[in-house]
Short mmCIF file of N, CA, C and O in Angstrom, two decimals:
data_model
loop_
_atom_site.label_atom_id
_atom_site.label_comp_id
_atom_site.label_asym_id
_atom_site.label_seq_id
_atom_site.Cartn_x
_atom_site.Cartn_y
_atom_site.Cartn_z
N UNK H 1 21.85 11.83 40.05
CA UNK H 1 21.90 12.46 38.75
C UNK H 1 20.51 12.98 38.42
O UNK H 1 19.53 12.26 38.63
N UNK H 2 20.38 14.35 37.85
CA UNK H 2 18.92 14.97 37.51
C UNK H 2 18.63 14.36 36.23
O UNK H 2 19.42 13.60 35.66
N UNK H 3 17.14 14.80 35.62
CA UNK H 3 17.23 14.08 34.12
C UNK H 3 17.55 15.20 33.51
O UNK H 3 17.19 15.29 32.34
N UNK H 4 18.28 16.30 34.10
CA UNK H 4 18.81 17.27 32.99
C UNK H 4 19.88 17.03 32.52
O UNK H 4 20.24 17.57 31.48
N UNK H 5 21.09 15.61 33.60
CA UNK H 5 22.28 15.58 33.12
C UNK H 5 22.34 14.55 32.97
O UNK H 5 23.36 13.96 33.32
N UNK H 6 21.26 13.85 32.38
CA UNK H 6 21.08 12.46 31.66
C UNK H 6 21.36 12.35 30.03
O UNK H 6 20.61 12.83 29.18
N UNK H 7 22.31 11.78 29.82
CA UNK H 7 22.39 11.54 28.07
C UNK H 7 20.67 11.25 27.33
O UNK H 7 19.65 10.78 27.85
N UNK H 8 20.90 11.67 26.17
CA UNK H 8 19.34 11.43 24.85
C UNK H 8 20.22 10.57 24.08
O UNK H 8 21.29 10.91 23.57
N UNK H 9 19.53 9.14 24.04
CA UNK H 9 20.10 8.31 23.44
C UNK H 9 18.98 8.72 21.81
O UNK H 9 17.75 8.81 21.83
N UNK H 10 19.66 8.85 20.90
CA UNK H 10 18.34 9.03 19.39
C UNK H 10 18.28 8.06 19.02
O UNK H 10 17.45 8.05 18.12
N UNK H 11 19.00 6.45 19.27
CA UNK H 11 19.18 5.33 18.56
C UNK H 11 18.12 4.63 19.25
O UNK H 11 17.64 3.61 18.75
N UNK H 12 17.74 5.07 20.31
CA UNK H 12 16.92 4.20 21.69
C UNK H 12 15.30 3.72 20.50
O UNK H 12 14.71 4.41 19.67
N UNK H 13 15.09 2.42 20.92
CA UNK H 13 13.32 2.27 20.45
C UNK H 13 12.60 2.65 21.33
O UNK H 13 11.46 2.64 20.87
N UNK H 14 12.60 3.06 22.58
CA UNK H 14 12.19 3.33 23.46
C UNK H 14 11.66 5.22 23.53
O UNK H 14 11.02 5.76 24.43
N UNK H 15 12.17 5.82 22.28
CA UNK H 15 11.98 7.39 22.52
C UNK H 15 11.91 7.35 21.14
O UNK H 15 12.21 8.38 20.54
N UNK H 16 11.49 6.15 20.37
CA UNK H 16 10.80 6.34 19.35
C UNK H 16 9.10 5.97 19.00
O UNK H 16 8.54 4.91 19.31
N UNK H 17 8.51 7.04 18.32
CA UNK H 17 6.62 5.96 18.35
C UNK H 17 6.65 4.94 17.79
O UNK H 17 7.63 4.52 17.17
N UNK H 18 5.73 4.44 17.91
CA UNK H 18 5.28 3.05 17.16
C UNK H 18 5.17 3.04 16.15
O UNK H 18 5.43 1.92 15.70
N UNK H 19 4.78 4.06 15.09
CA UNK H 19 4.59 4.18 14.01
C UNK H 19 6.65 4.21 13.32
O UNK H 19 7.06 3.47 12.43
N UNK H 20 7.22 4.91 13.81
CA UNK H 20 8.83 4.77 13.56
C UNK H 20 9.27 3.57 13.69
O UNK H 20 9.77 2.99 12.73
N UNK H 21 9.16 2.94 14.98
CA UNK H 21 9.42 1.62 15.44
C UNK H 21 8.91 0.86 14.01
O UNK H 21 9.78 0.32 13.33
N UNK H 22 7.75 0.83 13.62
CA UNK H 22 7.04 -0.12 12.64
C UNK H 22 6.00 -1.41 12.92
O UNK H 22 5.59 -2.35 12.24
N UNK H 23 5.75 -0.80 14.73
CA UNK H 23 4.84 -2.03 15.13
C UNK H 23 3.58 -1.41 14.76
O UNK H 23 2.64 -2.19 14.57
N UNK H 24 3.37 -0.14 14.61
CA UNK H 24 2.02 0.30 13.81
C UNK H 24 2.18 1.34 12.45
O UNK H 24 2.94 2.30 12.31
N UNK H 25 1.22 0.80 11.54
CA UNK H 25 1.75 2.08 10.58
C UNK H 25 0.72 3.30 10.57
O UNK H 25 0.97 4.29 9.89
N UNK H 26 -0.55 3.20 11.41
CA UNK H 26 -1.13 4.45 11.16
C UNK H 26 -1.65 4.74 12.77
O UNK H 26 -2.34 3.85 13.26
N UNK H 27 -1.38 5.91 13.58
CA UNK H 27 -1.88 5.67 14.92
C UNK H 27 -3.41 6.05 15.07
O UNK H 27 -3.90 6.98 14.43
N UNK H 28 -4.14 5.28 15.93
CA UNK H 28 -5.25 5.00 16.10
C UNK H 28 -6.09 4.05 15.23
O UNK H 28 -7.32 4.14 15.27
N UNK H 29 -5.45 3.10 14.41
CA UNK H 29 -5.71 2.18 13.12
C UNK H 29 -5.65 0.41 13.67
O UNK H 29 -4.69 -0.25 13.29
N UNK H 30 -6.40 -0.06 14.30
CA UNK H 30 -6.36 -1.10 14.18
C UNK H 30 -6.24 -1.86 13.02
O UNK H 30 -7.00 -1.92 12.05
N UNK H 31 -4.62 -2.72 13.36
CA UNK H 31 -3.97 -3.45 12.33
C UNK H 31 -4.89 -4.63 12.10
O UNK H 31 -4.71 -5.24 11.04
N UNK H 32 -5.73 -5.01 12.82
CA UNK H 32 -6.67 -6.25 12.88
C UNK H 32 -7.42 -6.66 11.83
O UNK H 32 -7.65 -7.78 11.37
N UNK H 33 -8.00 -4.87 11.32
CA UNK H 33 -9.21 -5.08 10.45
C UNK H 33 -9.23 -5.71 9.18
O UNK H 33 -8.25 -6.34 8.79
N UNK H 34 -10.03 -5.61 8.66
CA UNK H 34 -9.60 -6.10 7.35
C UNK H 34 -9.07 -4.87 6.49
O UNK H 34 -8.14 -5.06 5.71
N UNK H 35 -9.53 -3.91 6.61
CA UNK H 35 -8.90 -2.71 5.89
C UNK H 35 -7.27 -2.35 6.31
O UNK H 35 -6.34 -1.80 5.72
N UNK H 36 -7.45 -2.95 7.61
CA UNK H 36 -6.24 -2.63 8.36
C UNK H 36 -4.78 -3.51 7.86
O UNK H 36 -3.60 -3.14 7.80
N UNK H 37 -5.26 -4.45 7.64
CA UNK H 37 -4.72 -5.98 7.01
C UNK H 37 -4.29 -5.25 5.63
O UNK H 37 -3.13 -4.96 5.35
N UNK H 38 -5.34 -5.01 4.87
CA UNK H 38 -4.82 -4.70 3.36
C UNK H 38 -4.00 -3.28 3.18
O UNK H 38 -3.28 -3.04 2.21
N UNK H 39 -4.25 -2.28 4.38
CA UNK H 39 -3.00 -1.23 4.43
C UNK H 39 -2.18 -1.90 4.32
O UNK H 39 -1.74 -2.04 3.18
N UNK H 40 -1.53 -2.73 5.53
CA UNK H 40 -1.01 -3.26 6.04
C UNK H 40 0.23 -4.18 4.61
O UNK H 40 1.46 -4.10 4.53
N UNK H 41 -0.50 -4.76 3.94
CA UNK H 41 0.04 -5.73 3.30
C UNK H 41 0.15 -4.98 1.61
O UNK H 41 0.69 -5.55 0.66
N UNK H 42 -0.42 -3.76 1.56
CA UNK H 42 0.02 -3.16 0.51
C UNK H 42 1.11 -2.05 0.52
O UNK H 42 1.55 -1.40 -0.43
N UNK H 43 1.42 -2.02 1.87
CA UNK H 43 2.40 -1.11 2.33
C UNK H 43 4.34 -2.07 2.39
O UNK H 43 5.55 -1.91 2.25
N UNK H 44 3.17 -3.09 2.71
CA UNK H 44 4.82 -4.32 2.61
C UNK H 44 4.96 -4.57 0.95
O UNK H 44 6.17 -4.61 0.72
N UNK H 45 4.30 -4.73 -0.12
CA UNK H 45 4.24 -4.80 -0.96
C UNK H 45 4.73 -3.85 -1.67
O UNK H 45 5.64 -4.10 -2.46
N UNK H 46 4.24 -2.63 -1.53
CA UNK H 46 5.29 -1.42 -2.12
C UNK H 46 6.18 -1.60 -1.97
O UNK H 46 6.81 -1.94 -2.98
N UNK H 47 6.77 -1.53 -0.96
CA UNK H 47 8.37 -1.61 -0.25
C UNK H 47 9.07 -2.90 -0.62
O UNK H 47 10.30 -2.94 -0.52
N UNK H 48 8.45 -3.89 -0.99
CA UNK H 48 9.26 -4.88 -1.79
C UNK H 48 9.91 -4.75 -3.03
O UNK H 48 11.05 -5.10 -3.36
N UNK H 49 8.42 -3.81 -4.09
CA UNK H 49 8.49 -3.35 -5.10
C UNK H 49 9.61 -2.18 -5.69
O UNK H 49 9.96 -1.77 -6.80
N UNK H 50 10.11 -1.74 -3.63
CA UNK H 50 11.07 -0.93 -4.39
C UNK H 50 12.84 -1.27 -3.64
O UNK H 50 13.77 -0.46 -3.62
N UNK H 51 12.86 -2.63 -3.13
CA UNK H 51 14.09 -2.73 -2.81
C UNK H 51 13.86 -3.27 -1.50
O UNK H 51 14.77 -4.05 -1.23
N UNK H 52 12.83 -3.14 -0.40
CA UNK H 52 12.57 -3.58 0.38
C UNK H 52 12.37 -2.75 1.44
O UNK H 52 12.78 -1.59 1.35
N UNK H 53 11.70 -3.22 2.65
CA UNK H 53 11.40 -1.77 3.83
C UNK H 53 12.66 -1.36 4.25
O UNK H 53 12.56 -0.15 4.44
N UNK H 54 13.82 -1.72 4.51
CA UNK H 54 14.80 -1.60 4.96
C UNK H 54 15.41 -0.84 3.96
O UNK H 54 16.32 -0.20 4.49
N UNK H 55 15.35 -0.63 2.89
CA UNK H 55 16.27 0.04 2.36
C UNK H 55 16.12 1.64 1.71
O UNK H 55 16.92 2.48 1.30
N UNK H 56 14.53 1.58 1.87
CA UNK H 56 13.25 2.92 2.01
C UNK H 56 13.99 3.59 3.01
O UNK H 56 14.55 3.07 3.97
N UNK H 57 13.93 5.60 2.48
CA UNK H 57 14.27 6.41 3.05
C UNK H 57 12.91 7.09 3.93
O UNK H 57 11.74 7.18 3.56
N UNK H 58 13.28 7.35 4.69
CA UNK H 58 11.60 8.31 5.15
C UNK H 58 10.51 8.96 4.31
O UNK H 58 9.31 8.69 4.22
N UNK H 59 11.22 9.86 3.75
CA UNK H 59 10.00 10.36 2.78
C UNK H 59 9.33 9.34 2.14
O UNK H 59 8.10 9.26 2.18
N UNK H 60 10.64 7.90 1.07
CA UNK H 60 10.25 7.19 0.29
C UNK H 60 8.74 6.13 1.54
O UNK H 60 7.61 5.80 1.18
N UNK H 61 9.33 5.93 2.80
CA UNK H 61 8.20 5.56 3.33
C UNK H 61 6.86 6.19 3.68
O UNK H 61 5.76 5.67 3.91
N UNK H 62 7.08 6.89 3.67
CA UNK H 62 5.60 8.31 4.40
C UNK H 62 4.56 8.11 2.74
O UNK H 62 3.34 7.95 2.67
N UNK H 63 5.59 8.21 1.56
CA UNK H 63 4.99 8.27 -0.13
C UNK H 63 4.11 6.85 0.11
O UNK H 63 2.90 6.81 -0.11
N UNK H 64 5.03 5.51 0.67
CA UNK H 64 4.49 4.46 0.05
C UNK H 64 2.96 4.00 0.94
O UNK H 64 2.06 3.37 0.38
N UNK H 65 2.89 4.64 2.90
CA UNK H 65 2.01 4.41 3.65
C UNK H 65 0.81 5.91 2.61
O UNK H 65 -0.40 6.02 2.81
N UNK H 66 1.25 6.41 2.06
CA UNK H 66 0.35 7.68 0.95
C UNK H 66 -0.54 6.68 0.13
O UNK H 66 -1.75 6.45 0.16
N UNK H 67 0.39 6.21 -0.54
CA UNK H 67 0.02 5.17 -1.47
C UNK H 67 -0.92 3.68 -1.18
O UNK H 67 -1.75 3.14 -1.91
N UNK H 68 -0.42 3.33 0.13
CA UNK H 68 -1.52 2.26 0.47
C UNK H 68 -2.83 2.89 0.64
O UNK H 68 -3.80 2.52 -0.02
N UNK H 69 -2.90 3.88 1.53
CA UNK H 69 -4.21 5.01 1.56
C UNK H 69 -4.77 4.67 1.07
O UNK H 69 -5.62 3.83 1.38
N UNK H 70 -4.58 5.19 -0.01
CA UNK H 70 -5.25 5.71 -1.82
C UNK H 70 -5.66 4.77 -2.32
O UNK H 70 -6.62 4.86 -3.09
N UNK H 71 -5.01 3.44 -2.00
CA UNK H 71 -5.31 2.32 -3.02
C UNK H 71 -6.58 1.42 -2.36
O UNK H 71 -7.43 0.68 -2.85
N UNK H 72 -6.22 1.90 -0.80
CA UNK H 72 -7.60 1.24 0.01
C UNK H 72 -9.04 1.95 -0.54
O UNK H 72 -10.11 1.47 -0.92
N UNK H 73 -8.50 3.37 -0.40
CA UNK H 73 -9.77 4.16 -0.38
C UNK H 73 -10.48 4.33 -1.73
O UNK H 73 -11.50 5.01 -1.79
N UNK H 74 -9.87 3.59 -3.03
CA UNK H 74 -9.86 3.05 -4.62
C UNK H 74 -11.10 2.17 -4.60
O UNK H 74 -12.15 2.08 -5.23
N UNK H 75 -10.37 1.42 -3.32
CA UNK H 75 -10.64 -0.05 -3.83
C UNK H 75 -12.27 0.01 -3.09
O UNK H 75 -13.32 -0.52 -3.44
N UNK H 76 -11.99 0.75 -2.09
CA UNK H 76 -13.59 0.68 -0.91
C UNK H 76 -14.75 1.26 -2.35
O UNK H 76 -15.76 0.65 -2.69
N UNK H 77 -14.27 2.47 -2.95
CA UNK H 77 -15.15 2.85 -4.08
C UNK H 77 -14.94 2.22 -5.24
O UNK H 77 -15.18 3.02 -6.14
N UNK H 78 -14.63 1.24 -5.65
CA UNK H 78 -14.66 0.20 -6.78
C UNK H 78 -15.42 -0.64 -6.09
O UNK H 78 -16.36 -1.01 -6.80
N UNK H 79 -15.43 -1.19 -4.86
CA UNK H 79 -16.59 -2.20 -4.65
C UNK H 79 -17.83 -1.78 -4.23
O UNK H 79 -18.85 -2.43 -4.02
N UNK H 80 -17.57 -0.45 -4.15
CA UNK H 80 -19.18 0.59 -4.18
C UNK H 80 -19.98 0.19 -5.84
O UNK H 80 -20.99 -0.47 -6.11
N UNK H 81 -19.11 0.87 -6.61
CA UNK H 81 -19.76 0.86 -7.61
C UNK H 81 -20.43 -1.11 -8.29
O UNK H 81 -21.52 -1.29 -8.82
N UNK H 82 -19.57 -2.02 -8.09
CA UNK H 82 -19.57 -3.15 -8.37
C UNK H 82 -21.00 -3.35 -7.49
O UNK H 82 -22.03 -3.52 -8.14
N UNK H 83 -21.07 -3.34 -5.91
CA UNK H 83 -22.19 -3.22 -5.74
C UNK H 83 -23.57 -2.25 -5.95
O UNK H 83 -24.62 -2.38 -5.31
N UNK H 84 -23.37 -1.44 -6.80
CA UNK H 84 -24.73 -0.60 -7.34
C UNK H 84 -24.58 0.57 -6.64
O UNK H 84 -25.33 1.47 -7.01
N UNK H 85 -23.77 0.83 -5.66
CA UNK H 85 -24.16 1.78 -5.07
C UNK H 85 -24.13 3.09 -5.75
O UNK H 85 -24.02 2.95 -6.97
N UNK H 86 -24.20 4.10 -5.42
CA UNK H 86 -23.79 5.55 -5.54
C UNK H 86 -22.69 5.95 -5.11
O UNK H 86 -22.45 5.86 -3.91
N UNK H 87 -21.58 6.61 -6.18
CA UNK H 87 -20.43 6.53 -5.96
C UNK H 87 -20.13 8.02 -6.51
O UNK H 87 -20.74 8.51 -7.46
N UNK H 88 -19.43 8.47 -6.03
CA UNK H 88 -18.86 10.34 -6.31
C UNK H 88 -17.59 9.86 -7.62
O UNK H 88 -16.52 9.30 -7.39
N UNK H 89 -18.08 10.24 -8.83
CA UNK H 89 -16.91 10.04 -10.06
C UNK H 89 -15.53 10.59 -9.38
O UNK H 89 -14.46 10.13 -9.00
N UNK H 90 -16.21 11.89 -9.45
CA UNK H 90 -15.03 12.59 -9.48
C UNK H 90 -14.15 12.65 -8.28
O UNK H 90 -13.21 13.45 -8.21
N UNK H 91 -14.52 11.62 -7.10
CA UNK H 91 -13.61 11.43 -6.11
C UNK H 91 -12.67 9.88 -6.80
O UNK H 91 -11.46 9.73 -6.70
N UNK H 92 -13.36 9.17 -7.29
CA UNK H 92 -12.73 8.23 -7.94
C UNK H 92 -11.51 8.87 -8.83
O UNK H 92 -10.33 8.54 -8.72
N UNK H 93 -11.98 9.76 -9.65
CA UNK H 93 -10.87 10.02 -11.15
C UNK H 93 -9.91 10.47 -9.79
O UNK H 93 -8.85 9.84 -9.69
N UNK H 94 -10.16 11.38 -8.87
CA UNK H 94 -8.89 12.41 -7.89
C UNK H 94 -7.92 11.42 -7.68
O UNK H 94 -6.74 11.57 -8.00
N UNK H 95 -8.48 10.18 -7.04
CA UNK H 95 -8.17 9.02 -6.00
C UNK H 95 -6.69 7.76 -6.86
O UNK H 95 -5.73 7.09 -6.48
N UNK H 96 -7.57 8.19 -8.41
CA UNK H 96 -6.85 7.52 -9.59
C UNK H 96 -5.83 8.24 -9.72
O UNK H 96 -4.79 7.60 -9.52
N UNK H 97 -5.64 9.67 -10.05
CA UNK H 97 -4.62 10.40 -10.19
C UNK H 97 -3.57 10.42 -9.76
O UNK H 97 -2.49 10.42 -10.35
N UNK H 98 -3.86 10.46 -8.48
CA UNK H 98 -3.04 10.94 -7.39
C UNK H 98 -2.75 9.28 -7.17
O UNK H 98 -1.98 9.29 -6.22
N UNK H 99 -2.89 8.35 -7.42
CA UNK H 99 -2.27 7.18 -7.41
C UNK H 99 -1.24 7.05 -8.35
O UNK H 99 -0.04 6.87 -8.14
N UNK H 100 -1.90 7.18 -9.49
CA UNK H 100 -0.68 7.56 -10.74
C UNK H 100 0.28 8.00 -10.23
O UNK H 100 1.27 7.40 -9.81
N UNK H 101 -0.10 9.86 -10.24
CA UNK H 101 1.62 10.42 -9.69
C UNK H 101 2.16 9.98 -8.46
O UNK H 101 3.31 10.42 -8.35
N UNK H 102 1.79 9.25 -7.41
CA UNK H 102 2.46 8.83 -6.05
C UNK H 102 3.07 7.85 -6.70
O UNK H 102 4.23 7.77 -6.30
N UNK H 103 2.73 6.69 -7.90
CA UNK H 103 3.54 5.32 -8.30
C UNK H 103 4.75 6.08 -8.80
O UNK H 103 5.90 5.82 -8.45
N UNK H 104 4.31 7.28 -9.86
CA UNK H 104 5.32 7.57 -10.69
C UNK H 104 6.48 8.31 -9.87
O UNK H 104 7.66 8.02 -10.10
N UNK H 105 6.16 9.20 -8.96
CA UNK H 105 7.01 9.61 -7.59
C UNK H 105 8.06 8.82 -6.87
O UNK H 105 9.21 9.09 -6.51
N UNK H 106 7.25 7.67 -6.78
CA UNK H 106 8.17 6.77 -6.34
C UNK H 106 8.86 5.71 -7.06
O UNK H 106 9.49 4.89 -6.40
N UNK H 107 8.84 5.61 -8.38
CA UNK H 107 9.08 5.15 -9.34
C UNK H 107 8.95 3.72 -9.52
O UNK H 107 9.86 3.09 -10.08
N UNK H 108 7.76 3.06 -9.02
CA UNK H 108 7.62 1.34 -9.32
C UNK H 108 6.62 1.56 -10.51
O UNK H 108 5.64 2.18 -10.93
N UNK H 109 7.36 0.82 -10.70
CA UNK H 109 6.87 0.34 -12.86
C UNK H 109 6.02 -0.87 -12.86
O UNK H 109 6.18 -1.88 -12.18
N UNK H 110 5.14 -0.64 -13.69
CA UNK H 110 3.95 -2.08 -13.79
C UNK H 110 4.70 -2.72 -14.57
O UNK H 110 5.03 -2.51 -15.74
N UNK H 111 5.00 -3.62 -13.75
CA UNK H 111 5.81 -5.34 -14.67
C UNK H 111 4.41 -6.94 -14.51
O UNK H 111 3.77 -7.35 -13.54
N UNK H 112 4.43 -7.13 -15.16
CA UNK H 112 3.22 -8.55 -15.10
C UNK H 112 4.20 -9.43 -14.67
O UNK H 112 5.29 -9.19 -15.20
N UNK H 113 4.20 -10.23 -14.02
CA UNK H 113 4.85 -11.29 -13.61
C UNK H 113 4.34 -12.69 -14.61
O UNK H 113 4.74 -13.82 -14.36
N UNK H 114 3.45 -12.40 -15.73
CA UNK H 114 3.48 -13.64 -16.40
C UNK H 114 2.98 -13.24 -18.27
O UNK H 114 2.38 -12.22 -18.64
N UNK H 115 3.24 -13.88 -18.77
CA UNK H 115 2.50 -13.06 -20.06
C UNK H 115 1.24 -13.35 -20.49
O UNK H 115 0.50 -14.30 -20.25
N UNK H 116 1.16 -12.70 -20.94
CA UNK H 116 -0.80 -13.01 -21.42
C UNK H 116 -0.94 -14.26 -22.17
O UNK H 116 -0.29 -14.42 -23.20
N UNK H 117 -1.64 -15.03 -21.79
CA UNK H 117 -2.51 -16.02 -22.69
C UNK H 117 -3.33 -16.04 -23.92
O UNK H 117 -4.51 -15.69 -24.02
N UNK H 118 -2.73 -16.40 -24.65
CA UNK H 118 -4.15 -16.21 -25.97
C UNK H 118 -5.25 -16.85 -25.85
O UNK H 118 -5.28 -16.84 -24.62
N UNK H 119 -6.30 -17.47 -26.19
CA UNK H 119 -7.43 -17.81 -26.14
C UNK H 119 -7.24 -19.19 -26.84
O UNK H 119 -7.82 -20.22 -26.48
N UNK H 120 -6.29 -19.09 -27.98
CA UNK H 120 -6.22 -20.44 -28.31
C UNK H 120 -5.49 -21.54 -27.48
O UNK H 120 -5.78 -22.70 -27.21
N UNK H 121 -4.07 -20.45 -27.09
CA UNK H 121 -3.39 -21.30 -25.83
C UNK H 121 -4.18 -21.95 -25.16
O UNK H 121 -4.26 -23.16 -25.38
N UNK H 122 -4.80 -21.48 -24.38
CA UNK H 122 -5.81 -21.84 -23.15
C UNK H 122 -7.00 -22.86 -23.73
O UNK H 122 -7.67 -23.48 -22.90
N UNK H 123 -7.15 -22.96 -24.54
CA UNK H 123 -8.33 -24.18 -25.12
C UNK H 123 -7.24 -25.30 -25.44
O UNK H 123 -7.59 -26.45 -25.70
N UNK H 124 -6.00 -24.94 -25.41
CA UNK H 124 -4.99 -26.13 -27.00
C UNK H 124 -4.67 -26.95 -25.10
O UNK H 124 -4.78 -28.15 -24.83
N UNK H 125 -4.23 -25.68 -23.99
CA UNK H 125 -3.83 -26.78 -23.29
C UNK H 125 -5.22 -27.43 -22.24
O UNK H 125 -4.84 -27.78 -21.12
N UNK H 126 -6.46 -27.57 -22.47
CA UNK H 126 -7.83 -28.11 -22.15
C UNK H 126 -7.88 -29.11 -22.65
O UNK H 126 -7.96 -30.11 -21.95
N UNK H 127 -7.84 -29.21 -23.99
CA UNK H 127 -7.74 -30.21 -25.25
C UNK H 127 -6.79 -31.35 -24.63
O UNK H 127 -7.24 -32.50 -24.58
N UNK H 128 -5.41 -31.07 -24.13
CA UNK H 128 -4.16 -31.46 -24.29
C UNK H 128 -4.41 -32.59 -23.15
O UNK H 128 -4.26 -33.80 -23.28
N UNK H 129 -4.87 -31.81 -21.90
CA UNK H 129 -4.91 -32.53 -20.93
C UNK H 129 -5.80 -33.37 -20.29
O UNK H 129 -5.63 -34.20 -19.39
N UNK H 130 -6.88 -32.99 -20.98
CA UNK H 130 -8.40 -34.37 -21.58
C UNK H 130 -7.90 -35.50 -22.25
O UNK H 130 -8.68 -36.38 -22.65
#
């Protein structure tokens, strides 16, 4: 048999990349790093936030590996500035934006998972447990 009259299986993992597969999410990105780690774990985190990886359509995935990006490349210039450095504003405000509309795109809503504390709370239960 030639491989011209060989069936294309499209279901195969084998004639899919790695990045499809999901054993890597960015190619040439060591998952190791620490930057790599926090893609990594803010990309699983989105996808929880919206039903889970499994239930993400392509685009909705391509938006949310957008979105880890952005939030790395936030966060690398928030700990610029925290450490003194010299930091480009106006790549920050872009970086903010475009985080905004990618959340709002994909529609995960800021929920707190606990409610705020008052100040007295927090002394009454110090008091309480002395």
């Amino acid at each position: 048999m030639s491989t011209l009259d060989a069936p294309i299986i499209d279901t195969s993992t084998r004639n899919r990349s790695a990045i499809s597969n999901g054993s890597w999410l960015l190619d040439g990105v060591d998952n190791r790093s620490a930057l790599g780690r926090r893609y990594r774990d803010l990309c699983m985190s989105f996808a929880d936030d919206l039903g889970g990886a499994d239930k993400l359509t392509e685009p909705q995935r391509a938006l949310v590996r957008q979105l880890a990006a952005v939030t790395v490349e936030s966060e690398k210039l928030q700990s610029s500035i925290v450490r003194g450095e010299h930091v480009d504003h106006e790549s920050l405000v872009r970086l903010t934006n475009l985080h905004a509309r990618l959340l709002k795109q994909l529609g995960v809503k800021a929920t707190g998972k606990s409610s705020r504390r008052s100040q007295s709370d927090i002394f009454n239960r110090r008091t309480t447990a002395a």
